Amino acid sequence: MSAAGARFITVEGLEGAGKSTCLATIRDWLANRGIDPVVTREPGGTKLGEAVREVLLDHQYGGMTADSETLLIFAARAEHLAEVVRPALTAGQWVVCDRFTDATYAYQGGGRELGEERIEPLEQWVQGRLRPDLTLYLDVPVRAGLERAAARSTPDRFESEREAFFERARAVYRRRCATHPERMRLIDASTNLAQVQQRIEANLEAAFGHLV
Ligand code: T5A
């Protein structure tokens, strides 16, 4: 349960979609309104979560099953919610999180083809009724995103997946934006950074402008 006024914002997108820029834009938008949010990420955000993240991104665990991968992600999420997200919201602090459960629906449900029916019970178990108040999904064509990510760093275990994996993940993200219009916003992130920033700010204004 969040204290009155505190909001939970998540940022989603395929590799190289521009989440880092989006997080900076959100932080600036909130700072201009006197709000200093907790900015965190998944998998990660806690000591245990960061250790799980290292395992998940490491090529030496390339043969990990989709079930193991999904359960590790939710273990990290349980810790993150208990240690970081829920305490902050309860204390009235805004939380901005780089990826959350929509990523599990997209990457494990879609990419790994587990299907959403395997994710839903875990979401219910770990989160109860907690859902983000706003999710900004940065939509970018798969190849363009992978090219951006490759230009920045060596591919990790996920970034080394085939394009078909990311096409399935993208399809899930796009479908979820259509089925969860109360909180999910699809932002075209294929254009230049200035335009993407403007779209992010417009969405923040529409969602929270009346509050802050
Ligand atoms: N994962 C995560 C799951 O499988 N299931 C889950 O449930 C969760 C939570 C790590 C991995 O974990 C997986 C998905 C991920 O593979 P991550 O580190 O958050 O998660 O994911 P990454 O996608 O690896 O994060 P990135 O940092 O690569 O993506 P970003 O933040 O979207 O990319 P960013 O902002 O660094 O941009 C990449 C490059 O593109 C440029 C930037 O300057 C940068 O160089 N760029 C643009 N260039 C031109 N025009 C634009 N509009 C641009 N936007 C960005």
mmCIF file of C-alpha atoms in Angstrom, residues 9-211:
data_model
loop_
_atom_site.group_PDB
_atom_site.id
_atom_site.type_symbol
_atom_site.label_atom_id
_atom_site.label_comp_id
_atom_site.label_asym_id
_atom_site.label_seq_id
_atom_site.Cartn_x
_atom_site.Cartn_y
_atom_site.Cartn_z
ATOM 1 C CA ILE A 9 6.665 4.185 -12.263
ATOM 2 C CA THR A 10 8.314 1.491 -14.377
ATOM 3 C CA VAL A 11 10.247 1.759 -17.628
ATOM 4 C CA GLU A 12 10.278 -1.049 -20.167
ATOM 5 C CA GLY A 13 11.745 -1.743 -23.580
ATOM 6 C CA LEU A 14 13.872 -4.129 -25.569
ATOM 7 C CA GLU A 15 17.667 -3.916 -25.564
ATOM 8 C CA GLY A 16 18.883 -0.479 -26.628
ATOM 9 C CA ALA A 17 15.412 1.066 -26.484
ATOM 10 C CA GLY A 18 16.787 4.024 -24.499
ATOM 11 C CA LYS A 19 15.666 3.205 -20.962
ATOM 12 C CA SER A 20 18.660 5.007 -19.441
ATOM 13 C CA THR A 21 17.658 8.259 -21.132
ATOM 14 C CA CYS A 22 14.049 7.721 -20.121
ATOM 15 C CA LEU A 23 15.025 7.245 -16.470
ATOM 16 C CA ALA A 24 17.035 10.470 -16.552
ATOM 17 C CA THR A 25 14.084 12.329 -18.103
ATOM 18 C CA ILE A 26 11.700 11.056 -15.428
ATOM 19 C CA ARG A 27 14.135 11.962 -12.658
ATOM 20 C CA ASP A 28 14.513 15.521 -14.065
ATOM 21 C CA TRP A 29 10.752 15.936 -14.505
ATOM 22 C CA LEU A 30 10.150 14.914 -10.897
ATOM 23 C CA ALA A 31 13.083 16.985 -9.572
ATOM 24 C CA ASN A 32 11.585 20.079 -11.228
ATOM 25 C CA ARG A 33 8.506 19.434 -9.090
ATOM 26 C CA GLY A 34 10.446 18.937 -5.864
ATOM 27 C CA ILE A 35 10.294 15.130 -5.878
ATOM 28 C CA ASP A 36 13.415 13.034 -5.268
ATOM 29 C CA PRO A 37 12.406 9.480 -6.234
ATOM 30 C CA VAL A 38 13.993 6.161 -5.360
ATOM 31 C CA VAL A 39 15.479 5.003 -8.675
ATOM 32 C CA THR A 40 16.099 1.284 -8.860
ATOM 33 C CA ARG A 41 16.219 -1.619 -11.291
ATOM 34 C CA GLU A 42 15.304 -5.230 -11.953
ATOM 35 C CA PRO A 43 16.740 -7.682 -11.793
ATOM 36 C CA GLY A 44 18.701 -6.027 -8.994
ATOM 37 C CA GLY A 45 18.136 -3.213 -6.531
ATOM 38 C CA THR A 46 19.260 -5.256 -3.506
ATOM 39 C CA LYS A 47 22.414 -7.191 -2.624
ATOM 40 C CA LEU A 48 20.689 -10.486 -3.376
ATOM 41 C CA GLY A 49 19.025 -9.085 -6.494
ATOM 42 C CA GLU A 50 22.313 -7.806 -7.918
ATOM 43 C CA ALA A 51 23.891 -11.231 -7.314
ATOM 44 C CA VAL A 52 20.978 -12.889 -9.143
ATOM 45 C CA ARG A 53 21.366 -10.354 -11.968
ATOM 46 C CA GLU A 54 25.018 -11.350 -12.427
ATOM 47 C CA VAL A 55 23.987 -14.996 -12.753
ATOM 48 C CA LEU A 56 21.195 -14.161 -15.205
ATOM 49 C CA LEU A 57 23.434 -12.108 -17.506
ATOM 50 C CA ASP A 58 26.426 -14.474 -17.356
ATOM 51 C CA HIS A 59 27.126 -16.592 -20.456
ATOM 52 C CA GLN A 60 28.371 -19.495 -18.306
ATOM 53 C CA TYR A 61 24.733 -20.184 -17.371
ATOM 54 C CA GLY A 62 23.643 -20.293 -20.999
ATOM 55 C CA GLY A 63 21.913 -23.660 -20.515
ATOM 56 C CA MET A 64 19.640 -22.449 -17.717
ATOM 57 C CA THR A 65 16.047 -23.603 -18.144
ATOM 58 C CA ALA A 66 13.303 -21.038 -18.723
ATOM 59 C CA ASP A 67 11.665 -22.153 -15.462
ATOM 60 C CA SER A 68 14.863 -21.615 -13.456
ATOM 61 C CA GLU A 69 15.367 -18.222 -15.091
ATOM 62 C CA THR A 70 11.816 -17.120 -14.278
ATOM 63 C CA LEU A 71 11.988 -18.299 -10.677
ATOM 64 C CA LEU A 72 15.313 -16.525 -10.145
ATOM 65 C CA ILE A 73 13.790 -13.313 -11.486
ATOM 66 C CA PHE A 74 10.841 -13.587 -9.118
ATOM 67 C CA ALA A 75 13.136 -14.430 -6.175
ATOM 68 C CA ALA A 76 15.066 -11.233 -6.874
ATOM 69 C CA ARG A 77 11.754 -9.372 -7.228
ATOM 70 C CA ALA A 78 10.423 -10.633 -3.877
ATOM 71 C CA GLU A 79 13.560 -9.323 -2.183
ATOM 72 C CA HIS A 80 13.390 -6.020 -4.070
ATOM 73 C CA LEU A 81 9.762 -5.442 -3.134
ATOM 74 C CA ALA A 82 10.347 -6.304 0.516
ATOM 75 C CA GLU A 83 13.543 -4.299 0.951
ATOM 76 C CA VAL A 84 13.146 -1.343 -1.394
ATOM 77 C CA VAL A 85 9.884 -0.788 -3.248
ATOM 78 C CA ARG A 86 7.225 -1.360 -0.609
ATOM 79 C CA PRO A 87 9.091 0.468 2.204
ATOM 80 C CA ALA A 88 9.625 3.487 -0.065
ATOM 81 C CA LEU A 89 6.002 3.655 -1.219
ATOM 82 C CA THR A 90 4.778 3.217 2.348
ATOM 83 C CA ALA A 91 7.017 6.105 3.418
ATOM 84 C CA GLY A 92 5.506 8.287 0.689
ATOM 85 C CA GLN A 93 8.478 8.191 -1.698
ATOM 86 C CA TRP A 94 8.028 7.860 -5.429
ATOM 87 C CA VAL A 95 9.739 4.827 -6.974
ATOM 88 C CA VAL A 96 11.091 4.682 -10.534
ATOM 89 C CA CYS A 97 12.139 1.204 -11.619
ATOM 90 C CA ASP A 98 14.112 0.169 -14.703
ATOM 91 C CA ARG A 99 12.087 -2.907 -15.773
ATOM 92 C CA PHE A 100 9.558 -4.843 -13.724
ATOM 93 C CA THR A 101 7.115 -7.698 -14.270
ATOM 94 C CA ASP A 102 6.084 -6.627 -17.786
ATOM 95 C CA ALA A 103 9.660 -7.609 -18.717
ATOM 96 C CA THR A 104 9.028 -11.114 -17.357
ATOM 97 C CA TYR A 105 5.855 -11.404 -19.441
ATOM 98 C CA ALA A 106 7.786 -10.207 -22.501
ATOM 99 C CA TYR A 107 11.131 -12.020 -22.134
ATOM 100 C CA GLN A 108 10.159 -15.223 -20.328
ATOM 101 C CA GLY A 109 6.477 -15.422 -21.304
ATOM 102 C CA GLY A 110 7.105 -14.374 -24.924
ATOM 103 C CA GLY A 111 10.822 -14.741 -25.667
ATOM 104 C CA ARG A 112 11.188 -18.062 -23.854
ATOM 105 C CA GLU A 113 7.627 -19.047 -24.839
ATOM 106 C CA LEU A 114 6.521 -19.919 -21.287
ATOM 107 C CA GLY A 115 3.207 -18.148 -21.835
ATOM 108 C CA GLU A 116 1.560 -15.651 -19.537
ATOM 109 C CA GLU A 117 -0.304 -18.357 -17.605
ATOM 110 C CA ARG A 118 3.037 -19.404 -16.045
ATOM 111 C CA ILE A 119 3.875 -15.832 -15.038
ATOM 112 C CA GLU A 120 0.505 -14.748 -13.630
ATOM 113 C CA PRO A 121 0.500 -16.980 -10.497
ATOM 114 C CA LEU A 122 4.035 -15.878 -9.634
ATOM 115 C CA GLU A 123 3.067 -12.225 -10.095
ATOM 116 C CA GLN A 124 0.114 -12.755 -7.780
ATOM 117 C CA TRP A 125 2.209 -14.583 -5.187
ATOM 118 C CA VAL A 126 5.080 -12.114 -5.079
ATOM 119 C CA GLN A 127 3.243 -8.828 -5.651
ATOM 120 C CA GLY A 128 -0.255 -9.359 -4.332
ATOM 121 C CA ARG A 129 -2.197 -6.370 -5.631
ATOM 122 C CA LEU A 130 0.840 -4.177 -6.226
ATOM 123 C CA ARG A 131 1.083 -2.968 -9.836
ATOM 124 C CA PRO A 132 2.895 0.069 -11.258
ATOM 125 C CA ASP A 133 0.862 3.285 -11.483
ATOM 126 C CA LEU A 134 2.491 4.091 -14.818
ATOM 127 C CA THR A 135 4.592 1.975 -17.181
ATOM 128 C CA LEU A 136 6.387 3.669 -20.058
ATOM 129 C CA TYR A 137 7.203 1.123 -22.749
ATOM 130 C CA LEU A 138 9.797 2.381 -25.246
ATOM 131 C CA ASP A 139 9.038 0.686 -28.521
ATOM 132 C CA VAL A 140 11.860 0.231 -30.982
ATOM 133 C CA PRO A 141 12.297 -2.215 -33.897
ATOM 134 C CA VAL A 142 14.332 -5.208 -32.743
ATOM 135 C CA ARG A 143 17.272 -4.781 -35.088
ATOM 136 C CA ALA A 144 17.657 -1.067 -34.413
ATOM 137 C CA GLY A 145 17.648 -1.670 -30.649
ATOM 138 C CA LEU A 146 20.184 -4.477 -30.839
ATOM 139 C CA GLU A 147 22.457 -2.343 -33.013
ATOM 140 C CA ARG A 148 22.316 0.492 -30.494
ATOM 141 C CA ALA A 149 23.041 -1.914 -27.609
ATOM 142 C CA ALA A 150 25.911 -3.609 -29.486
ATOM 143 C CA ALA A 151 27.522 -0.248 -30.228
ATOM 144 C CA ARG A 152 27.542 0.450 -26.489
ATOM 145 C CA SER A 153 28.810 -2.809 -24.911
ATOM 146 C CA THR A 154 29.571 -6.519 -25.384
ATOM 147 C CA PRO A 155 26.328 -8.553 -25.609
ATOM 148 C CA ASP A 156 25.278 -10.256 -22.327
ATOM 149 C CA ARG A 157 23.396 -13.588 -22.115
ATOM 150 C CA PHE A 158 20.053 -12.006 -23.128
ATOM 151 C CA GLU A 159 21.480 -9.679 -25.778
ATOM 152 C CA SER A 160 23.008 -12.754 -27.457
ATOM 153 C CA GLU A 161 19.556 -14.209 -28.191
ATOM 154 C CA ARG A 162 18.324 -14.449 -31.781
ATOM 155 C CA GLU A 163 16.110 -11.759 -33.292
ATOM 156 C CA ALA A 164 13.078 -14.080 -33.175
ATOM 157 C CA PHE A 165 13.330 -14.107 -29.357
ATOM 158 C CA PHE A 166 13.104 -10.310 -29.259
ATOM 159 C CA GLU A 167 10.321 -10.211 -31.859
ATOM 160 C CA ARG A 168 8.230 -12.415 -29.562
ATOM 161 C CA ALA A 169 9.115 -10.229 -26.575
ATOM 162 C CA ARG A 170 8.201 -7.076 -28.508
ATOM 163 C CA ALA A 171 4.858 -8.567 -29.553
ATOM 164 C CA VAL A 172 4.029 -9.262 -25.889
ATOM 165 C CA TYR A 173 4.996 -5.736 -24.807
ATOM 166 C CA ARG A 174 2.852 -4.201 -27.544
ATOM 167 C CA ARG A 175 -0.083 -6.458 -26.742
ATOM 168 C CA ARG A 176 0.144 -5.625 -23.043
ATOM 169 C CA CYS A 177 0.053 -1.895 -23.826
ATOM 170 C CA ALA A 178 -3.236 -2.535 -25.600
ATOM 171 C CA THR A 179 -4.686 -4.715 -22.816
ATOM 172 C CA HIS A 180 -3.517 -2.537 -19.891
ATOM 173 C CA PRO A 181 -4.360 0.976 -21.090
ATOM 174 C CA GLU A 182 -4.983 2.131 -17.507
ATOM 175 C CA ARG A 183 -1.228 2.163 -16.785
ATOM 176 C CA MET A 184 0.831 1.234 -19.870
ATOM 177 C CA ARG A 185 1.903 3.777 -22.497
ATOM 178 C CA LEU A 186 3.612 2.841 -25.746
ATOM 179 C CA ILE A 187 6.221 5.420 -26.729
ATOM 180 C CA ASP A 188 7.771 5.358 -30.181
ATOM 181 C CA ALA A 189 11.480 5.303 -29.302
ATOM 182 C CA SER A 190 12.774 4.829 -32.841
ATOM 183 C CA THR A 191 13.177 8.567 -33.442
ATOM 184 C CA ASN A 192 15.790 10.987 -32.105
ATOM 185 C CA LEU A 193 16.361 11.403 -28.369
ATOM 186 C CA ALA A 194 14.817 14.888 -28.171
ATOM 187 C CA GLN A 195 11.530 13.629 -29.595
ATOM 188 C CA VAL A 196 11.507 10.593 -27.295
ATOM 189 C CA GLN A 197 12.130 12.866 -24.301
ATOM 190 C CA GLN A 198 9.208 15.099 -25.303
ATOM 191 C CA ARG A 199 6.900 12.075 -25.496
ATOM 192 C CA ILE A 200 8.021 10.876 -22.069
ATOM 193 C CA GLU A 201 7.392 14.306 -20.547
ATOM 194 C CA ALA A 202 3.964 14.535 -22.184
ATOM 195 C CA ASN A 203 3.007 11.171 -20.695
ATOM 196 C CA LEU A 204 4.226 12.187 -17.233
ATOM 197 C CA GLU A 205 2.255 15.414 -17.482
ATOM 198 C CA ALA A 206 -0.891 13.549 -18.521
ATOM 199 C CA ALA A 207 -0.553 10.973 -15.740
ATOM 200 C CA PHE A 208 0.668 13.102 -12.841
ATOM 201 C CA GLY A 209 0.483 16.767 -13.844
ATOM 202 C CA HIS A 210 -2.606 17.248 -11.646
ATOM 203 C CA LEU A 211 -0.805 15.770 -8.605
#
